[in-house]
């Protein structure tokens, strides 16, 4: 009789519409949904509905003069939710591409543990997003002269009209942070990490949506670029630390910039909301015209910003204390290992000297006996 092959059978594909099937093929499923929306643009019947998902709505054309051409601006409305949904699908697809073709290949080479694996993926994804957002947001700040003219942060409020780049920036920001919610399921996030991630995703959505709806888009853009730049340094430093644990200088630079960033955030917020808008002439609540410059709204905005900055500082202090404790523990372990290595050497030396003394004593006793005999 021939010998039977006792190898384990190859792993079967998970059943259709099971949790494992959806997780493994979520990018393909989402891309099919995005393709359906894009195919809708090809037919006249469905184009009216598909356009709402793909293009920005609520454009207003300002007629030009003899010296300048006409310019198109945008304001927000309910149809923006459709654009946020479509670009959320695009963010899920891009997330899967970066994960499969970049991060997974690095993880296979580095052989990280489970905790480092999840943190490395998180930092890798956020580094790409923060880098693109910093460049994109910085170009808007320079092109719209918000940096050269800081008074424009509050002058002419309400800022109901936005340029195409500015509105598209906010749509993509909301789409990205909404896409982070289903990614917790797709990436099989650990239970202990889910509350932390839900908190910072919720804070991002709360502040970005508030700046967008309250027509504080200029202040929100400046604060986002500042915050993203500091967070980019942190996640790049963490990526370098995972590759080589000796690379810890980046955390020191990040810690200094983090404190400066909190001070700048509070300073700009108080100047814009507490002094700039407080000194404006039009301080009447008018939802139709987009004017929210009243005392209650200003206090609520400043309270939300201050509470968020205080929460971030509290998390920052806990992070630094944890790093200090870990560093102290590693130093203590190194000292113990050095002491344990030195102890056997000392004992061997002491044993060697005792043996020579006893041998010399024995030889001397034998000599005395021989002389007496």
mmCIF file of C-alpha atoms in Angstrom:
data_model
loop_
_atom_site.group_PDB
_atom_site.id
_atom_site.type_symbol
_atom_site.label_atom_id
_atom_site.label_comp_id
_atom_site.label_asym_id
_atom_site.label_seq_id
_atom_site.Cartn_x
_atom_site.Cartn_y
_atom_site.Cartn_z
ATOM 1 C CA UNK A 1 0.000 0.000 0.000
ATOM 2 C CA UNK A 2 1.174 3.510 -0.779
ATOM 3 C CA UNK A 3 1.861 6.038 1.931
ATOM 4 C CA UNK A 4 -0.985 8.562 2.304
ATOM 5 C CA UNK A 5 -0.221 12.242 2.252
ATOM 6 C CA UNK A 6 -0.931 13.453 5.766
ATOM 7 C CA UNK A 7 -0.409 17.153 5.040
ATOM 8 C CA UNK A 8 -3.080 19.531 6.273
ATOM 9 C CA UNK A 9 -5.565 20.607 3.618
ATOM 10 C CA UNK A 10 -5.223 24.138 2.275
ATOM 11 C CA UNK A 11 -7.225 26.791 4.097
ATOM 12 C CA UNK A 12 -10.614 27.235 2.506
ATOM 13 C CA UNK A 13 -11.999 30.595 1.498
ATOM 14 C CA UNK A 14 -14.358 32.068 4.110
ATOM 15 C CA UNK A 15 -18.094 31.849 3.306
ATOM 16 C CA UNK A 16 -19.607 34.738 1.377
ATOM 17 C CA UNK A 17 -20.837 37.670 3.493
ATOM 18 C CA UNK A 18 -19.198 36.309 6.622
ATOM 19 C CA UNK A 19 -17.165 38.638 8.825
ATOM 20 C CA UNK A 20 -13.865 37.246 7.582
ATOM 21 C CA UNK A 21 -14.976 37.526 3.950
ATOM 22 C CA UNK A 22 -15.970 41.184 4.376
ATOM 23 C CA UNK A 23 -12.723 42.028 6.183
ATOM 24 C CA UNK A 24 -10.538 40.346 3.562
ATOM 25 C CA UNK A 25 -12.379 41.845 0.587
ATOM 26 C CA UNK A 26 -13.641 45.153 1.989
ATOM 27 C CA UNK A 27 -11.555 47.236 -0.432
ATOM 28 C CA UNK A 28 -12.995 45.388 -3.456
ATOM 29 C CA UNK A 29 -16.536 45.730 -2.118
ATOM 30 C CA UNK A 30 -16.119 49.451 -1.485
ATOM 31 C CA UNK A 31 -14.484 50.023 -4.887
ATOM 32 C CA UNK A 32 -17.509 48.392 -6.539
ATOM 33 C CA UNK A 33 -19.755 50.891 -4.752
ATOM 34 C CA UNK A 34 -17.590 53.793 -5.910
ATOM 35 C CA UNK A 35 -17.631 52.468 -9.495
ATOM 36 C CA UNK A 36 -21.426 52.350 -9.440
ATOM 37 C CA UNK A 37 -21.490 56.052 -8.531
ATOM 38 C CA UNK A 38 -19.006 56.894 -11.313
ATOM 39 C CA UNK A 39 -20.948 54.823 -13.862
ATOM 40 C CA UNK A 40 -24.012 56.832 -12.955
ATOM 41 C CA UNK A 41 -22.346 59.873 -14.510
ATOM 42 C CA UNK A 42 -22.507 58.204 -17.944
ATOM 43 C CA UNK A 43 -26.303 58.096 -18.157
ATOM 44 C CA UNK A 44 -28.546 61.120 -18.320
ATOM 45 C CA UNK A 45 -31.156 59.692 -15.967
ATOM 46 C CA UNK A 46 -28.733 58.951 -13.128
ATOM 47 C CA UNK A 47 -26.213 61.746 -13.796
ATOM 48 C CA UNK A 48 -28.250 64.272 -11.794
ATOM 49 C CA UNK A 49 -27.944 62.084 -8.697
ATOM 50 C CA UNK A 50 -24.371 60.898 -9.260
ATOM 51 C CA UNK A 51 -23.032 64.442 -9.696
ATOM 52 C CA UNK A 52 -24.052 65.260 -6.137
ATOM 53 C CA UNK A 53 -21.683 62.558 -4.837
ATOM 54 C CA UNK A 54 -18.675 63.440 -6.991
ATOM 55 C CA UNK A 55 -18.607 67.221 -7.481
ATOM 56 C CA UNK A 56 -18.886 70.069 -4.980
ATOM 57 C CA UNK A 57 -22.277 71.759 -4.711
ATOM 58 C CA UNK A 58 -23.518 75.257 -3.778
ATOM 59 C CA UNK A 59 -21.194 77.280 -5.998
ATOM 60 C CA UNK A 60 -21.624 81.048 -6.300
ATOM 61 C CA UNK A 61 -20.006 83.000 -9.144
ATOM 62 C CA UNK A 62 -18.814 86.476 -8.239
ATOM 63 C CA UNK A 63 -18.766 88.652 -11.381
ATOM 64 C CA UNK A 64 -15.411 90.137 -12.220
ATOM 65 C CA UNK A 65 -14.424 93.681 -13.028
ATOM 66 C CA UNK A 66 -12.414 95.142 -15.870
ATOM 67 C CA UNK A 67 -9.153 94.259 -14.087
ATOM 68 C CA UNK A 68 -10.076 90.791 -12.735
ATOM 69 C CA UNK A 69 -12.060 87.812 -13.993
ATOM 70 C CA UNK A 70 -15.105 86.268 -12.368
ATOM 71 C CA UNK A 71 -14.386 83.921 -9.456
ATOM 72 C CA UNK A 72 -16.394 80.913 -8.232
ATOM 73 C CA UNK A 73 -16.903 80.398 -4.487
ATOM 74 C CA UNK A 74 -18.747 77.761 -2.501
ATOM 75 C CA UNK A 75 -20.798 77.566 0.673
ATOM 76 C CA UNK A 76 -22.014 74.520 2.573
ATOM 77 C CA UNK A 77 -25.332 72.693 2.544
ATOM 78 C CA UNK A 78 -27.012 69.322 3.081
ATOM 79 C CA UNK A 79 -25.763 67.928 -0.242
ATOM 80 C CA UNK A 80 -22.215 68.014 1.113
ATOM 81 C CA UNK A 81 -23.068 64.843 3.031
ATOM 82 C CA UNK A 82 -23.204 62.939 -0.271
ATOM 83 C CA UNK A 83 -19.719 64.175 -1.236
ATOM 84 C CA UNK A 84 -18.382 63.231 2.196
ATOM 85 C CA UNK A 85 -19.812 59.729 1.762
ATOM 86 C CA UNK A 86 -18.260 59.233 -1.696
ATOM 87 C CA UNK A 87 -14.821 60.454 -0.664
ATOM 88 C CA UNK A 88 -15.064 58.316 2.466
ATOM 89 C CA UNK A 89 -15.275 55.318 0.101
ATOM 90 C CA UNK A 90 -12.209 56.649 -1.725
ATOM 91 C CA UNK A 91 -10.347 56.968 1.597
ATOM 92 C CA UNK A 92 -11.108 53.326 2.452
ATOM 93 C CA UNK A 93 -9.679 52.209 -0.918
ATOM 94 C CA UNK A 94 -6.515 54.315 -0.516
ATOM 95 C CA UNK A 95 -6.134 53.034 3.056
ATOM 96 C CA UNK A 96 -6.223 49.433 1.820
ATOM 97 C CA UNK A 97 -3.670 50.154 -0.944
ATOM 98 C CA UNK A 98 -1.183 51.717 1.496
ATOM 99 C CA UNK A 99 -1.719 48.867 3.962
ATOM 100 C CA UNK A 100 -1.231 46.051 1.453
ATOM 101 C CA UNK A 101 1.550 47.397 -0.751
ATOM 102 C CA UNK A 102 3.615 49.373 1.782
ATOM 103 C CA UNK A 103 2.970 48.656 5.455
ATOM 104 C CA UNK A 104 2.381 44.901 5.248
ATOM 105 C CA UNK A 105 5.635 44.402 3.333
ATOM 106 C CA UNK A 106 7.583 46.326 5.990
ATOM 107 C CA UNK A 107 5.878 44.355 8.776
ATOM 108 C CA UNK A 108 6.936 41.054 7.202
ATOM 109 C CA UNK A 109 10.564 42.153 7.157
ATOM 110 C CA UNK A 110 10.648 43.644 10.655
ATOM 111 C CA UNK A 111 8.696 40.843 12.444
ATOM 112 C CA UNK A 112 6.947 43.138 14.935
ATOM 113 C CA UNK A 113 4.930 41.932 17.906
ATOM 114 C CA UNK A 114 1.140 42.338 17.887
ATOM 115 C CA UNK A 115 1.194 45.610 19.821
ATOM 116 C CA UNK A 116 3.974 47.101 17.699
ATOM 117 C CA UNK A 117 2.277 45.800 14.563
ATOM 118 C CA UNK A 118 -0.951 47.717 15.248
ATOM 119 C CA UNK A 119 0.874 50.884 16.325
ATOM 120 C CA UNK A 120 3.157 50.746 13.288
ATOM 121 C CA UNK A 121 0.153 50.474 10.964
ATOM 122 C CA UNK A 122 -1.581 53.347 12.731
ATOM 123 C CA UNK A 123 1.463 55.620 12.536
ATOM 124 C CA UNK A 124 2.108 54.665 8.904
ATOM 125 C CA UNK A 125 -1.420 55.526 7.799
ATOM 126 C CA UNK A 126 -1.591 58.758 9.788
ATOM 127 C CA UNK A 127 1.849 59.893 8.610
ATOM 128 C CA UNK A 128 0.714 59.765 4.975
ATOM 129 C CA UNK A 129 -2.522 61.600 5.784
ATOM 130 C CA UNK A 130 -0.865 64.298 7.912
ATOM 131 C CA UNK A 131 1.863 64.856 5.322
ATOM 132 C CA UNK A 132 -0.625 65.378 2.472
ATOM 133 C CA UNK A 133 -2.897 67.542 4.650
ATOM 134 C CA UNK A 134 -0.002 69.769 5.780
ATOM 135 C CA UNK A 135 1.144 70.427 2.216
ATOM 136 C CA UNK A 136 -2.412 70.932 0.937
ATOM 137 C CA UNK A 137 -3.509 73.132 3.845
ATOM 138 C CA UNK A 138 -0.274 75.142 3.767
ATOM 139 C CA UNK A 139 -0.737 75.891 0.064
ATOM 140 C CA UNK A 140 -4.260 77.185 0.781
ATOM 141 C CA UNK A 141 -2.973 79.385 3.606
ATOM 142 C CA UNK A 142 -0.372 80.978 1.331
ATOM 143 C CA UNK A 143 -2.624 81.310 -1.712
ATOM 144 C CA UNK A 144 -5.458 82.950 0.274
ATOM 145 C CA UNK A 145 -3.001 85.202 2.205
ATOM 146 C CA UNK A 146 -4.135 84.035 5.639
ATOM 147 C CA UNK A 147 -0.558 83.994 6.969
ATOM 148 C CA UNK A 148 0.511 87.358 5.548
ATOM 149 C CA UNK A 149 -2.733 88.943 6.797
ATOM 150 C CA UNK A 150 -3.736 87.414 10.169
ATOM 151 C CA UNK A 151 -6.563 89.935 10.547
ATOM 152 C CA UNK A 152 -8.421 88.059 7.810
ATOM 153 C CA UNK A 153 -9.111 85.311 10.355
ATOM 154 C CA UNK A 154 -11.920 87.425 11.835
ATOM 155 C CA UNK A 155 -12.408 90.397 9.521
ATOM 156 C CA UNK A 156 -15.429 90.117 7.263
ATOM 157 C CA UNK A 157 -17.127 87.437 9.374
ATOM 158 C CA UNK A 158 -19.257 85.429 8.556
ATOM 159 C CA UNK A 159 -16.951 83.710 6.056
ATOM 160 C CA UNK A 160 -19.724 81.887 4.229
ATOM 161 C CA UNK A 161 -17.910 81.736 0.891
ATOM 162 C CA UNK A 162 -14.947 79.415 0.410
ATOM 163 C CA UNK A 163 -12.657 78.743 -2.505
ATOM 164 C CA UNK A 164 -12.833 75.384 -4.275
ATOM 165 C CA UNK A 165 -9.619 74.157 -2.631
ATOM 166 C CA UNK A 166 -10.745 75.223 0.832
ATOM 167 C CA UNK A 167 -14.132 73.528 0.631
ATOM 168 C CA UNK A 168 -12.674 70.391 -0.948
ATOM 169 C CA UNK A 169 -10.096 70.309 1.861
ATOM 170 C CA UNK A 170 -12.844 70.273 4.498
ATOM 171 C CA UNK A 171 -14.843 67.631 2.600
ATOM 172 C CA UNK A 172 -11.789 65.367 2.439
ATOM 173 C CA UNK A 173 -11.009 65.940 6.126
ATOM 174 C CA UNK A 174 -14.500 64.903 7.166
ATOM 175 C CA UNK A 175 -14.395 61.940 4.757
ATOM 176 C CA UNK A 176 -11.097 60.694 6.170
ATOM 177 C CA UNK A 177 -12.143 60.802 9.805
ATOM 178 C CA UNK A 178 -15.521 59.210 9.024
ATOM 179 C CA UNK A 179 -13.682 56.433 7.171
ATOM 180 C CA UNK A 180 -11.622 55.786 10.327
ATOM 181 C CA UNK A 181 -14.751 54.424 12.060
ATOM 182 C CA UNK A 182 -15.350 51.377 9.783
ATOM 183 C CA UNK A 183 -11.575 50.862 9.597
ATOM 184 C CA UNK A 184 -11.667 49.830 13.257
ATOM 185 C CA UNK A 185 -13.697 46.820 12.097
ATOM 186 C CA UNK A 186 -11.788 46.193 8.875
ATOM 187 C CA UNK A 187 -8.363 46.296 10.592
ATOM 188 C CA UNK A 188 -9.509 44.142 13.535
ATOM 189 C CA UNK A 189 -8.572 46.749 16.111
ATOM 190 C CA UNK A 190 -7.881 45.426 19.590
ATOM 191 C CA UNK A 191 -10.576 45.969 22.193
ATOM 192 C CA UNK A 192 -8.261 47.948 24.469
ATOM 193 C CA UNK A 193 -7.360 50.321 21.600
ATOM 194 C CA UNK A 194 -10.924 51.017 20.414
ATOM 195 C CA UNK A 195 -11.930 53.509 23.192
ATOM 196 C CA UNK A 196 -8.754 55.569 22.655
ATOM 197 C CA UNK A 197 -9.247 55.682 18.890
ATOM 198 C CA UNK A 198 -12.941 56.517 19.194
ATOM 199 C CA UNK A 199 -12.084 59.464 21.440
ATOM 200 C CA UNK A 200 -9.600 61.104 19.081
ATOM 201 C CA UNK A 201 -11.733 60.354 15.985
ATOM 202 C CA UNK A 202 -14.710 61.947 17.724
ATOM 203 C CA UNK A 203 -12.649 65.005 18.703
ATOM 204 C CA UNK A 204 -11.469 65.496 15.116
ATOM 205 C CA UNK A 205 -14.997 65.198 13.713
ATOM 206 C CA UNK A 206 -16.412 67.499 16.387
ATOM 207 C CA UNK A 207 -13.919 70.319 15.823
ATOM 208 C CA UNK A 208 -13.754 70.080 12.014
ATOM 209 C CA UNK A 209 -17.551 69.970 11.722
ATOM 210 C CA UNK A 210 -17.892 72.871 14.172
ATOM 211 C CA UNK A 211 -15.436 75.060 12.254
ATOM 212 C CA UNK A 212 -17.177 74.158 8.966
ATOM 213 C CA UNK A 213 -20.748 74.833 10.138
ATOM 214 C CA UNK A 214 -20.013 77.936 12.236
ATOM 215 C CA UNK A 215 -18.153 79.550 9.297
ATOM 216 C CA UNK A 216 -14.900 79.566 11.241
ATOM 217 C CA UNK A 217 -13.224 77.794 8.327
ATOM 218 C CA UNK A 218 -10.219 80.148 8.216
ATOM 219 C CA UNK A 219 -9.345 79.701 11.884
ATOM 220 C CA UNK A 220 -10.017 75.965 11.612
ATOM 221 C CA UNK A 221 -7.669 75.657 8.633
ATOM 222 C CA UNK A 222 -4.798 77.376 10.461
ATOM 223 C CA UNK A 223 -5.249 75.281 13.608
ATOM 224 C CA UNK A 224 -5.539 72.041 11.628
ATOM 225 C CA UNK A 225 -2.309 72.629 9.698
ATOM 226 C CA UNK A 226 -0.492 73.524 12.931
ATOM 227 C CA UNK A 227 -1.816 70.452 14.737
ATOM 228 C CA UNK A 228 -1.185 68.094 11.799
ATOM 229 C CA UNK A 229 2.437 69.219 11.487
ATOM 230 C CA UNK A 230 3.131 68.399 15.145
ATOM 231 C CA UNK A 231 1.334 65.058 14.909
ATOM 232 C CA UNK A 232 3.307 64.236 11.761
ATOM 233 C CA UNK A 233 6.553 64.611 13.712
ATOM 234 C CA UNK A 234 5.257 62.308 16.438
ATOM 235 C CA UNK A 235 4.236 59.495 14.097
ATOM 236 C CA UNK A 236 7.433 59.730 12.040
ATOM 237 C CA UNK A 237 9.416 59.555 15.310
ATOM 238 C CA UNK A 238 7.420 56.492 16.350
ATOM 239 C CA UNK A 239 8.047 54.786 13.007
ATOM 240 C CA UNK A 240 11.786 55.405 13.364
ATOM 241 C CA UNK A 241 11.677 54.146 16.955
ATOM 242 C CA UNK A 242 10.032 50.879 15.879
ATOM 243 C CA UNK A 243 12.728 50.354 13.239
ATOM 244 C CA UNK A 244 15.528 51.108 15.739
ATOM 245 C CA UNK A 245 14.824 51.683 19.431
ATOM 246 C CA UNK A 246 17.886 53.930 19.702
ATOM 247 C CA UNK A 247 16.150 56.607 17.584
ATOM 248 C CA UNK A 248 14.464 58.637 20.340
ATOM 249 C CA UNK A 249 15.604 62.171 19.512
ATOM 250 C CA UNK A 250 12.484 62.779 17.468
ATOM 251 C CA UNK A 251 10.312 62.462 20.573
ATOM 252 C CA UNK A 252 12.271 65.282 22.252
ATOM 253 C CA UNK A 253 11.704 67.626 19.302
ATOM 254 C CA UNK A 254 8.050 66.625 19.193
ATOM 255 C CA UNK A 255 7.614 67.293 22.932
ATOM 256 C CA UNK A 256 8.914 70.866 22.593
ATOM 257 C CA UNK A 257 6.787 71.587 19.527
ATOM 258 C CA UNK A 258 3.747 70.015 21.178
ATOM 259 C CA UNK A 259 3.853 72.504 24.050
ATOM 260 C CA UNK A 260 4.433 75.420 21.660
ATOM 261 C CA UNK A 261 1.568 74.186 19.501
ATOM 262 C CA UNK A 262 -0.845 74.200 22.430
ATOM 263 C CA UNK A 263 0.165 77.766 23.309
ATOM 264 C CA UNK A 264 -0.205 78.937 19.705
ATOM 265 C CA UNK A 265 -3.594 77.245 19.413
ATOM 266 C CA UNK A 266 -4.917 78.956 22.525
ATOM 267 C CA UNK A 267 -3.415 82.316 21.487
ATOM 268 C CA UNK A 268 -4.935 82.260 17.991
ATOM 269 C CA UNK A 269 -8.296 81.079 19.309
ATOM 270 C CA UNK A 270 -8.508 83.792 21.960
ATOM 271 C CA UNK A 271 -7.380 86.506 19.519
ATOM 272 C CA UNK A 272 -9.840 85.443 16.831
ATOM 273 C CA UNK A 273 -12.905 84.505 18.879
ATOM 274 C CA UNK A 274 -12.348 86.389 22.137
ATOM 275 C CA UNK A 275 -11.127 89.720 20.716
ATOM 276 C CA UNK A 276 -11.612 89.810 16.941
ATOM 277 C CA UNK A 277 -15.206 88.565 16.743
ATOM 278 C CA UNK A 278 -16.118 90.189 20.050
ATOM 279 C CA UNK A 279 -15.231 93.593 18.587
ATOM 280 C CA UNK A 280 -17.253 93.097 15.389
ATOM 281 C CA UNK A 281 -20.291 95.303 14.769
ATOM 282 C CA UNK A 282 -22.674 92.581 13.607
ATOM 283 C CA UNK A 283 -23.360 90.419 16.681
ATOM 284 C CA UNK A 284 -26.840 89.112 15.905
ATOM 285 C CA UNK A 285 -27.615 85.407 15.523
ATOM 286 C CA UNK A 286 -28.745 84.807 11.942
ATOM 287 C CA UNK A 287 -28.643 81.180 10.814
ATOM 288 C CA UNK A 288 -29.840 82.014 7.309
ATOM 289 C CA UNK A 289 -26.930 84.372 6.626
ATOM 290 C CA UNK A 290 -24.482 82.165 8.567
ATOM 291 C CA UNK A 291 -23.754 84.648 11.349
ATOM 292 C CA UNK A 292 -23.122 82.905 14.700
ATOM 293 C CA UNK A 293 -21.223 85.767 16.310
ATOM 294 C CA UNK A 294 -23.051 85.910 19.635
ATOM 295 C CA UNK A 295 -21.704 85.671 23.177
ATOM 296 C CA UNK A 296 -23.003 82.158 23.857
ATOM 297 C CA UNK A 297 -21.431 80.703 20.697
ATOM 298 C CA UNK A 298 -18.107 82.458 21.319
ATOM 299 C CA UNK A 299 -17.921 81.153 24.887
ATOM 300 C CA UNK A 300 -18.859 77.638 23.713
ATOM 301 C CA UNK A 301 -16.165 77.666 21.014
ATOM 302 C CA UNK A 302 -13.462 78.860 23.404
ATOM 303 C CA UNK A 303 -14.571 76.379 26.073
ATOM 304 C CA UNK A 304 -14.425 73.492 23.599
ATOM 305 C CA UNK A 305 -10.946 74.495 22.400
ATOM 306 C CA UNK A 306 -9.601 75.024 25.925
ATOM 307 C CA UNK A 307 -11.011 71.723 27.202
ATOM 308 C CA UNK A 308 -9.513 69.868 24.242
ATOM 309 C CA UNK A 309 -6.101 71.465 24.777
ATOM 310 C CA UNK A 310 -6.241 70.618 28.487
ATOM 311 C CA UNK A 311 -7.149 67.012 27.665
ATOM 312 C CA UNK A 312 -4.258 66.785 25.202
ATOM 313 C CA UNK A 313 -1.816 68.191 27.751
ATOM 314 C CA UNK A 314 -3.019 65.672 30.326
ATOM 315 C CA UNK A 315 -2.446 62.822 27.847
ATOM 316 C CA UNK A 316 0.947 64.317 26.957
ATOM 317 C CA UNK A 317 2.074 64.426 30.611
ATOM 318 C CA UNK A 318 0.969 60.815 31.142
ATOM 319 C CA UNK A 319 2.852 59.769 28.011
ATOM 320 C CA UNK A 320 6.054 61.474 29.185
ATOM 321 C CA UNK A 321 5.761 59.944 32.665
ATOM 322 C CA UNK A 322 5.277 56.493 31.155
ATOM 323 C CA UNK A 323 8.343 56.950 28.935
ATOM 324 C CA UNK A 324 10.376 58.114 31.947
ATOM 325 C CA UNK A 325 9.334 55.046 33.974
ATOM 326 C CA UNK A 326 10.164 52.694 31.100
ATOM 327 C CA UNK A 327 13.545 54.354 30.667
ATOM 328 C CA UNK A 328 14.243 54.039 34.408
ATOM 329 C CA UNK A 329 13.251 50.364 34.395
ATOM 330 C CA UNK A 330 15.557 49.580 31.470
ATOM 331 C CA UNK A 331 18.430 51.326 33.250
ATOM 332 C CA UNK A 332 17.795 49.308 36.424
ATOM 333 C CA UNK A 333 17.708 46.066 34.435
ATOM 334 C CA UNK A 334 21.013 46.948 32.783
ATOM 335 C CA UNK A 335 22.606 47.639 36.181
ATOM 336 C CA UNK A 336 21.334 44.313 37.542
ATOM 337 C CA UNK A 337 22.640 42.412 34.519
ATOM 338 C CA UNK A 338 26.073 44.045 34.914
ATOM 339 C CA UNK A 339 26.164 43.187 38.639
ATOM 340 C CA UNK A 340 25.207 39.557 38.027
ATOM 341 C CA UNK A 341 27.982 39.228 35.452
ATOM 342 C CA UNK A 342 30.603 40.642 37.828
ATOM 343 C CA UNK A 343 29.626 38.479 40.849
ATOM 344 C CA UNK A 344 30.819 35.089 39.520
ATOM 345 C CA UNK A 345 34.178 36.602 38.511
ATOM 346 C CA UNK A 346 34.729 37.886 42.026
ATOM 347 C CA UNK A 347 33.755 34.529 43.528
ATOM 348 C CA UNK A 348 36.150 32.695 41.210
ATOM 349 C CA UNK A 349 38.978 35.019 42.191
ATOM 350 C CA UNK A 350 38.253 34.524 45.888
ATOM 351 C CA UNK A 351 38.082 30.736 45.468
ATOM 352 C CA UNK A 352 41.381 30.761 43.588
ATOM 353 C CA UNK A 353 43.215 32.622 46.347
ATOM 354 C CA UNK A 354 41.773 30.342 49.036
ATOM 355 C CA UNK A 355 42.904 27.258 47.116
ATOM 356 C CA UNK A 356 46.472 28.551 46.798
ATOM 357 C CA UNK A 357 46.590 29.362 50.504
ATOM 358 C CA UNK A 358 45.409 25.895 51.493
ATOM 359 C CA UNK A 359 47.845 24.237 49.111
ATOM 360 C CA UNK A 360 50.744 26.276 50.462
ATOM 361 C CA UNK A 361 49.715 25.394 54.007
ATOM 362 C CA UNK A 362 49.580 21.686 53.186
ATOM 363 C CA UNK A 363 53.048 21.752 51.596
ATOM 364 C CA UNK A 364 54.514 23.531 54.608
ATOM 365 C CA UNK A 365 53.063 20.907 57.007
ATOM 366 C CA UNK A 366 54.521 18.062 54.971
ATOM 367 C CA UNK A 367 57.984 19.700 55.061
ATOM 368 C CA UNK A 368 57.876 19.970 58.838
ATOM 369 C CA UNK A 369 57.023 16.286 59.214
ATOM 370 C CA UNK A 370 59.897 15.275 56.952
ATOM 371 C CA UNK A 371 62.406 17.353 58.979
ATOM 372 C CA UNK A 372 61.222 15.933 62.294
ATOM 373 C CA UNK A 373 61.584 12.362 60.977
#
